[in-house]
XYZ file of C-alpha atoms in Angstrom:
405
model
C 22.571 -13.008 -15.323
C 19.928 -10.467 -16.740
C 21.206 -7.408 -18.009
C 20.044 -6.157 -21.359
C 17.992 -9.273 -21.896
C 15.487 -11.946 -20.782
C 17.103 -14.874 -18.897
C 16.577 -18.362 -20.844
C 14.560 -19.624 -17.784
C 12.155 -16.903 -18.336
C 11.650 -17.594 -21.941
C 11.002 -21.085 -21.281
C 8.185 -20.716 -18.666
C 7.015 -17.995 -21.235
C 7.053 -19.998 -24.102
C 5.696 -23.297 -22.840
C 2.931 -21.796 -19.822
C 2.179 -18.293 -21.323
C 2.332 -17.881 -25.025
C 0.061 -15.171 -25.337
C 1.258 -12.828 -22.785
C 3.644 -9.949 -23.071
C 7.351 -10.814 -22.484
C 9.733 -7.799 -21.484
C 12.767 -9.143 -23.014
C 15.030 -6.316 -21.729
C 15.756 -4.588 -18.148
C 16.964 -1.148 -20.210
C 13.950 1.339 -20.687
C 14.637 1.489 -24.596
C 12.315 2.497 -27.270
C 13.474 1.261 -30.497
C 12.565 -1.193 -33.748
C 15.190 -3.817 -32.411
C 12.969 -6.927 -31.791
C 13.526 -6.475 -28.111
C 10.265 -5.826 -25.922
C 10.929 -3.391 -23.368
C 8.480 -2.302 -20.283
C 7.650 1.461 -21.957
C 7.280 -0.686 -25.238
C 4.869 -3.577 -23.670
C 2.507 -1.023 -21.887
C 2.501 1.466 -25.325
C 1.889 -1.404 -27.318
C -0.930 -2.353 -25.101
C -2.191 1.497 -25.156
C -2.208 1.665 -28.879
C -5.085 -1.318 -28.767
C -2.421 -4.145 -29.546
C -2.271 -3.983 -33.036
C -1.725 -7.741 -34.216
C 1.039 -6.692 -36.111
C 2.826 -6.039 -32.841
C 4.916 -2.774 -32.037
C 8.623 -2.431 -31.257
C 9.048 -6.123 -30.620
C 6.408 -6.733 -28.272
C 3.204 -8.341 -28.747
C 1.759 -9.720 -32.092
C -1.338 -12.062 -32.935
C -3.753 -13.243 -29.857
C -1.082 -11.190 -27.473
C -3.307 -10.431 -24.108
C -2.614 -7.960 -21.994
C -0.676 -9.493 -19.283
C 2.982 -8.154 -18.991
C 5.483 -10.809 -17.870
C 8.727 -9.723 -15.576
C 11.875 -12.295 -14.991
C 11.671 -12.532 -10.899
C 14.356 -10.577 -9.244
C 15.337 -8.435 -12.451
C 15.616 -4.492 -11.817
C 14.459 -2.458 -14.644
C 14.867 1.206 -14.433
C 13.016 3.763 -16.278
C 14.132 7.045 -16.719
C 10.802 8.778 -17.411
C 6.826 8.035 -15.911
C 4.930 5.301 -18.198
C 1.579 6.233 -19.145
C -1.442 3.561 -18.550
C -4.556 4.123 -20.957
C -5.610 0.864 -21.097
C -7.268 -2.499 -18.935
C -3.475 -4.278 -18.287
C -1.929 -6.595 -15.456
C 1.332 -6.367 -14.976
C 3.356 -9.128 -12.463
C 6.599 -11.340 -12.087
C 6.626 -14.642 -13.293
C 8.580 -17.444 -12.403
C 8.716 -21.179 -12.483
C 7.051 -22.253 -8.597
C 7.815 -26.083 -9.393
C 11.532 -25.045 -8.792
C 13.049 -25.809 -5.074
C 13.752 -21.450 -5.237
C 11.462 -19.476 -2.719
C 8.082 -19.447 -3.450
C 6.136 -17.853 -1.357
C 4.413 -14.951 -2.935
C 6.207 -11.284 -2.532
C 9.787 -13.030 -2.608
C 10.774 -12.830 -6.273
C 9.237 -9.406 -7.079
C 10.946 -8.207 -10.114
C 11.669 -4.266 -9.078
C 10.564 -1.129 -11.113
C 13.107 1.453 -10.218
C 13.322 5.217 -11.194
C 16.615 6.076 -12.408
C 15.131 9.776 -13.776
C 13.419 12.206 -11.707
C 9.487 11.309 -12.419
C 6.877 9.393 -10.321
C 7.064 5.672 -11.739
C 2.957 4.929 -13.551
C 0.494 7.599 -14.434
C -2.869 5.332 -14.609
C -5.047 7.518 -16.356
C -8.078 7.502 -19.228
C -9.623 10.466 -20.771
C -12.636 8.360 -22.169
C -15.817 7.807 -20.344
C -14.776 4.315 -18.860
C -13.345 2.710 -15.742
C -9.612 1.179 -16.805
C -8.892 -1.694 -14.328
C -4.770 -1.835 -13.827
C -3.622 -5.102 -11.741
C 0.480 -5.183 -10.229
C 1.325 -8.114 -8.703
C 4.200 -9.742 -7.275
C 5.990 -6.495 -8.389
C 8.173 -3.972 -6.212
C 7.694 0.086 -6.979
C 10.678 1.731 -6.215
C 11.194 5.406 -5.775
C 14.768 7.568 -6.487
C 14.511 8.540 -2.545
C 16.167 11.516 -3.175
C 14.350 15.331 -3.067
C 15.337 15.641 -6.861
C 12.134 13.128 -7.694
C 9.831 14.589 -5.472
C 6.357 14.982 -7.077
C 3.879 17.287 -6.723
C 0.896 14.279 -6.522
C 2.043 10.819 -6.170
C 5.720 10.006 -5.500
C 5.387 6.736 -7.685
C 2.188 6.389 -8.864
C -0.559 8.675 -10.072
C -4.044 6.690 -10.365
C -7.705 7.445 -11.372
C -8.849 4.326 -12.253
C -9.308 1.184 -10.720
C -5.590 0.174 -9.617
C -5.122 -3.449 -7.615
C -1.724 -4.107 -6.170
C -1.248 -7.876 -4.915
C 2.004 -8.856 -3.215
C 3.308 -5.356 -4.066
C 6.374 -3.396 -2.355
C 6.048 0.619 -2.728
C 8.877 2.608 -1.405
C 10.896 5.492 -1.355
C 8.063 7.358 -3.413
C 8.679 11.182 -2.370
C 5.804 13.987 -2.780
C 4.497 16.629 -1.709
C 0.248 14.867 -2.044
C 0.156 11.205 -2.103
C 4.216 9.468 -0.854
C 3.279 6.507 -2.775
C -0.051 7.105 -4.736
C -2.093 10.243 -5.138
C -6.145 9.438 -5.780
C -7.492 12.595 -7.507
C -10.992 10.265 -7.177
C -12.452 12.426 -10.026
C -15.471 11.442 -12.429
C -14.286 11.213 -15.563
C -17.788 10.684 -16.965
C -21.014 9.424 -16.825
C -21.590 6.903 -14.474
C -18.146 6.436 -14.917
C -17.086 5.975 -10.731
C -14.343 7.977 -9.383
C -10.529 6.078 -8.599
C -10.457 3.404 -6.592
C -7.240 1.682 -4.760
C -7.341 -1.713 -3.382
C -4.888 -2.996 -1.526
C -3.782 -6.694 -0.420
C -1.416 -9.000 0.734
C 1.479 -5.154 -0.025
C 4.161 -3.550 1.879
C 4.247 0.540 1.631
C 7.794 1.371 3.177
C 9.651 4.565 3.368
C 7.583 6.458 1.432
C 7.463 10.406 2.589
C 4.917 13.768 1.817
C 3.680 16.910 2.993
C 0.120 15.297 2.811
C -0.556 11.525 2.584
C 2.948 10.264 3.367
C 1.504 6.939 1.538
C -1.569 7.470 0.071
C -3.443 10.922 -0.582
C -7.277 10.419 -1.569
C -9.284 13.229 -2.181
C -12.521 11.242 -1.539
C -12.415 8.051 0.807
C -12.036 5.376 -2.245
C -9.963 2.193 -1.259
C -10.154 -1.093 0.592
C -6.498 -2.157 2.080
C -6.227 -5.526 3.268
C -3.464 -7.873 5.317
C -0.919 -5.208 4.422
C 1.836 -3.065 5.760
C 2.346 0.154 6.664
C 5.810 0.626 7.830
C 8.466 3.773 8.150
C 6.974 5.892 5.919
C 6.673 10.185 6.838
C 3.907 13.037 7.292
C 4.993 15.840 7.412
C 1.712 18.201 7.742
C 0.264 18.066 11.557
C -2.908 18.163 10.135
C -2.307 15.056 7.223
C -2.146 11.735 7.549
C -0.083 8.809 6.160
C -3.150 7.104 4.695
C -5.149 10.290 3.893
C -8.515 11.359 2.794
C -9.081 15.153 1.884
C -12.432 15.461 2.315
C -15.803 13.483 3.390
C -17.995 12.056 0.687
C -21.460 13.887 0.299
C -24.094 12.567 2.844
C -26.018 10.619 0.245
C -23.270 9.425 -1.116
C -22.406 7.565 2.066
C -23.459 4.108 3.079
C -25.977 3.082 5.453
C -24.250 1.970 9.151
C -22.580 -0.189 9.269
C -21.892 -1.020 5.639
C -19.034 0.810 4.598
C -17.288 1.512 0.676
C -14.026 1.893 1.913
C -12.469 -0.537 4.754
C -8.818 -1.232 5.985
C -8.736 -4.781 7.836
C -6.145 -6.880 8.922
C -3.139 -4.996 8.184
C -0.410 -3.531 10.825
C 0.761 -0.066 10.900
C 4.248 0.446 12.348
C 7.059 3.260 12.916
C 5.424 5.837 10.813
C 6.010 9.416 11.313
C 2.669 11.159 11.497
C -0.732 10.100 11.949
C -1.371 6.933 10.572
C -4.682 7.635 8.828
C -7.544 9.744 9.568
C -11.207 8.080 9.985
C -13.824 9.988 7.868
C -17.889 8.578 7.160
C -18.472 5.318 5.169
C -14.924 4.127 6.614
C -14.329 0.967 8.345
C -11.414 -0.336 10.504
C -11.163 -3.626 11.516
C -8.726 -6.048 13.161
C -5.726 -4.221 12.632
C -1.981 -3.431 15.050
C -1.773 -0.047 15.160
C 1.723 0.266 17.345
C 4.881 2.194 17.477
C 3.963 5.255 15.468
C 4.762 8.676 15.985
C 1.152 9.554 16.158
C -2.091 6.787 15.754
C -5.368 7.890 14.385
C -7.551 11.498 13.643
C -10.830 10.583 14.016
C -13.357 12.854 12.366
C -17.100 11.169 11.149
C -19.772 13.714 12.203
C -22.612 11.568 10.943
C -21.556 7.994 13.210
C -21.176 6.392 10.099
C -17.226 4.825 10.596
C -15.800 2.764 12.994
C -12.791 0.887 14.626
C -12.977 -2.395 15.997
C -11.300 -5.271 17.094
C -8.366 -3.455 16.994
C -4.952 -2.783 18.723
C -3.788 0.774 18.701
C -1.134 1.432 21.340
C 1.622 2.700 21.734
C 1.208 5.742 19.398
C 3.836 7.624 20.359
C 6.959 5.468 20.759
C 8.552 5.152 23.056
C 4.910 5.274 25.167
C 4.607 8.373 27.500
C 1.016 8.369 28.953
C 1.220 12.190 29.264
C 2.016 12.636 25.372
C 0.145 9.726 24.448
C -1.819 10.306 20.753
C -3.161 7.073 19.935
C -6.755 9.029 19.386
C -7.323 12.103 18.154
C -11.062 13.060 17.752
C -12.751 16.397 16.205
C -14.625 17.963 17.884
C -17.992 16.951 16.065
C -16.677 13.620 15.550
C -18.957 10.197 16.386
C -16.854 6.995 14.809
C -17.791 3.964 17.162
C -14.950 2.267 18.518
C -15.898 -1.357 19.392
C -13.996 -4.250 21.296
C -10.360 -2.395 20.473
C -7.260 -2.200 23.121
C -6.616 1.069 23.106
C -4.196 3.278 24.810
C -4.310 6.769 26.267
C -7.173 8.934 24.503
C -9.232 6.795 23.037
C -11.850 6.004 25.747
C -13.878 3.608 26.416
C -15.975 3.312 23.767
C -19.066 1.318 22.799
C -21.094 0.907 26.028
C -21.934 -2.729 24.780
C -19.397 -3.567 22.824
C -15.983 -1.549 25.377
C -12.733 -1.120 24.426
C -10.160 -2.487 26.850
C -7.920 0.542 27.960
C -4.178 -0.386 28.379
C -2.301 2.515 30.913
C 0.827 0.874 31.520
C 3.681 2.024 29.470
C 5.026 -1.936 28.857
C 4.080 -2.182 25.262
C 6.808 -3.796 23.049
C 9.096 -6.050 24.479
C 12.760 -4.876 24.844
C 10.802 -1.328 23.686
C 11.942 -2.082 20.476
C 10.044 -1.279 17.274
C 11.795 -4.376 15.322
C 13.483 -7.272 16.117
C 12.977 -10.479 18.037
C 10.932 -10.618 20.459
C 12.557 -11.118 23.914
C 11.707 -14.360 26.028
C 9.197 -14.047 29.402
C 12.621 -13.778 31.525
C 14.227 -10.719 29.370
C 10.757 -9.079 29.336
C 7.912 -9.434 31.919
C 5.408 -7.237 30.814
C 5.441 -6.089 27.421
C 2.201 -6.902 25.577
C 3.530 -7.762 22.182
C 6.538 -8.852 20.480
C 8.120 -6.141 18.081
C 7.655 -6.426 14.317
C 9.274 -9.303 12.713
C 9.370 -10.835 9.466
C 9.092 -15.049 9.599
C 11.625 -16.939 7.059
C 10.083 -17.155 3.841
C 7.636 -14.650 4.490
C 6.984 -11.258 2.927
C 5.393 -9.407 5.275
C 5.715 -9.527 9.086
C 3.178 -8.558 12.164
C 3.777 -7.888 15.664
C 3.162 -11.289 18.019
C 1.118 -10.959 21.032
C 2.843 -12.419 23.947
C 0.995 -14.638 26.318
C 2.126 -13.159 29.928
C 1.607 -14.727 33.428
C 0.281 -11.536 34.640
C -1.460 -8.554 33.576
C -1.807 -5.332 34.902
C -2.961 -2.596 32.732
């Protein structure tokens, strides 16, 4: 049992597979000369340039920058952590062991214990810091006392990649989970990007950007999940970008800079994101949310396509239906999609199929397993499920005997 200190398994992989890497070799958020390496201690230590001497018990000679969590540990912090410097952090474990494997399973868990947003990822000099989670669960207080003001668990304006990655229960008023300032720092120096794969955002809740407030469009999300997390502002979004990037900033249709493909967007309060210029949608289940998407791309430079968004809100009501919500000087091209209510028809050569029934989920459940062909006639897909030894889940289609839309 981990407590105060690093299980023996851990230093073994350590030892034999990773002897250059950081080891946190205690769960407590300590800083102290005791020869134990704590989380605060491995990133400082990594911030100060890794002095080869090594500081506080972490690090030493030929350390790298990788930080190494036990899987499964909890380590709370009572205070943010400050990033100034290129790291990765991620668990490690042994995957030659008959444990579960599969990536996302053995997360080791940040938790806030205090009443702070979890990382600040920020660099004053004129460079682009590159900061890499993986395999690592963010977790929030959930209670109003840690509500930020900008980003409920992580603050970012540099180049932050989360990989197998849980965020939730990050509370704030801009930015649930991360806020984006997506400011210049210097020179040629590009504004903060977010990328996103293979993660599960979860109960994460804010006036503006219940997950994710961006003042520029600056991310790429892919085969993710965007489940049960809260906007509160009518005119906000879950996944959120402030304002448009300047016309000749934007990319040339239909390349895009930012793009959100294959990912599923569930029981969300809120719009689920709002589509501005050089953004690109693609293949992705957009069901069972409160509201779907704001569309808003004056210059025809975005689109949707081969996508699902129904549903939006649930339970479906064709007369309240919001799966698409366009301004007025809005021209995003929606291509081969099945789309409920509002959306239209879309691309005259490439249509969207438009679904009018109100048999969406089966069972007209949000989660669960998915009722058989004799419980449920009609419903279209299955509801969200998690498979064993999985980490994320999707919503099934369901192949019917009939259709009628």
């Amino acid at each position: 049992m981990l407590k105060q200190s690093i299980g023996i398994g851990m230093l073994f992989i350590a030892g034999h597979a990773y002897s250059s890497n950081i080891i946190v070799t205690t769960t407590s958020d300590t800083k102290a000369d005791d020869q134990q390496c704590s989380l605060r201690e491995a990133i400082e230590y990594i911030n100060l340039g890794m002095p080869e001497e090594g500081y506080l018990g972490c690090g030493g000679k030929n350390a790298s920058s990788v930080i190494l969590l036990e899987k499964k540990a909890v380590y709370q912090i009572d205070t943010q952590i400050k990033i100034t410097e290129n790291l990765e952090i991620k668990t490690t474990y042994d995957s030659s062991l008959n444990d579960k494997t599969a990536p996302g399973l053995n997360n080791a868990t940040i938790q806030m214990r205090g009443n702070e947003r979890i990382f600040h990822i920020e660099d004053s000099k004129d460079r682009f810091l590159k900061v890499s989670l993986k395999e690592l669960t963010l977790q929030g207080c959930g209670e109003e006392r840690c509500r930020q003001q900008q980003g409920g668990l992580i603050y970012n304006n540099e180049h932050l990649i989360l990989d197998y990655v849980k965020l939730s229960k990050g509370l704030a008023n801009q930015g649930g989970a991360i806020y984006n300032p997506a400011q210049v720092t210097g020179e040629k120096i590009p504004a903060g990007f977010i990328e996103i794969k293979n993660s599960l955002l979860e109960a994460n809740q804010a006036q503006e950007g219940g997950v994710i407030y961006t003042q520029f469009p600056r991310f790429v999300i892919t085969t993710s999940v965007f489940k049960g997390n809260k906007t509160t502002s009518t005119t906000s979004a879950n996944l959120y970008s402030a304002t448009s990037l300047a016309e000749e900033e934007i990319k040339a249709f239909p390349s895009m800079g930012n793009m959100i493909v294959s990912s599923t967007f569930t029981a969300n309060e809120g719009y689920v994101m709002n589509v501005l210029d050089d953004i690109g949608v693609n293949n992705i289940s957009l069901i069972g949310n409160s509201r779907g998407v704001y569309l808003n791309a004056p210059l025809g430079k975005a689109y949707i396509a081969n996508s699902v968004i129904l549903g939006n809100p649930h339970p479906v009501s064709v007369s309240t239906a919001a799966n698409c919500v366009q301004a007025g000087s809005d021209a995003t091209r929606l291509q081969n999609n099945l789309v409920g209510a509002g959306c239209g028809a879309g691309d005259s050569n490439y249509p969207n199929t438009v679904w009018t029934a109100n048999s969406v989920l089966a069972g007209n459940l949000l989660e669960g397993a998915c009722q058989t062909l004799s419980q449920d006639k009609t419903a279209l897909f299955c509801p969200y499920q998690v498979p064993e030894n999985s980490f994320l889940g999707f919503m099934r289609p369901r192949v019917l005997l009939s259709y009628t839309a």
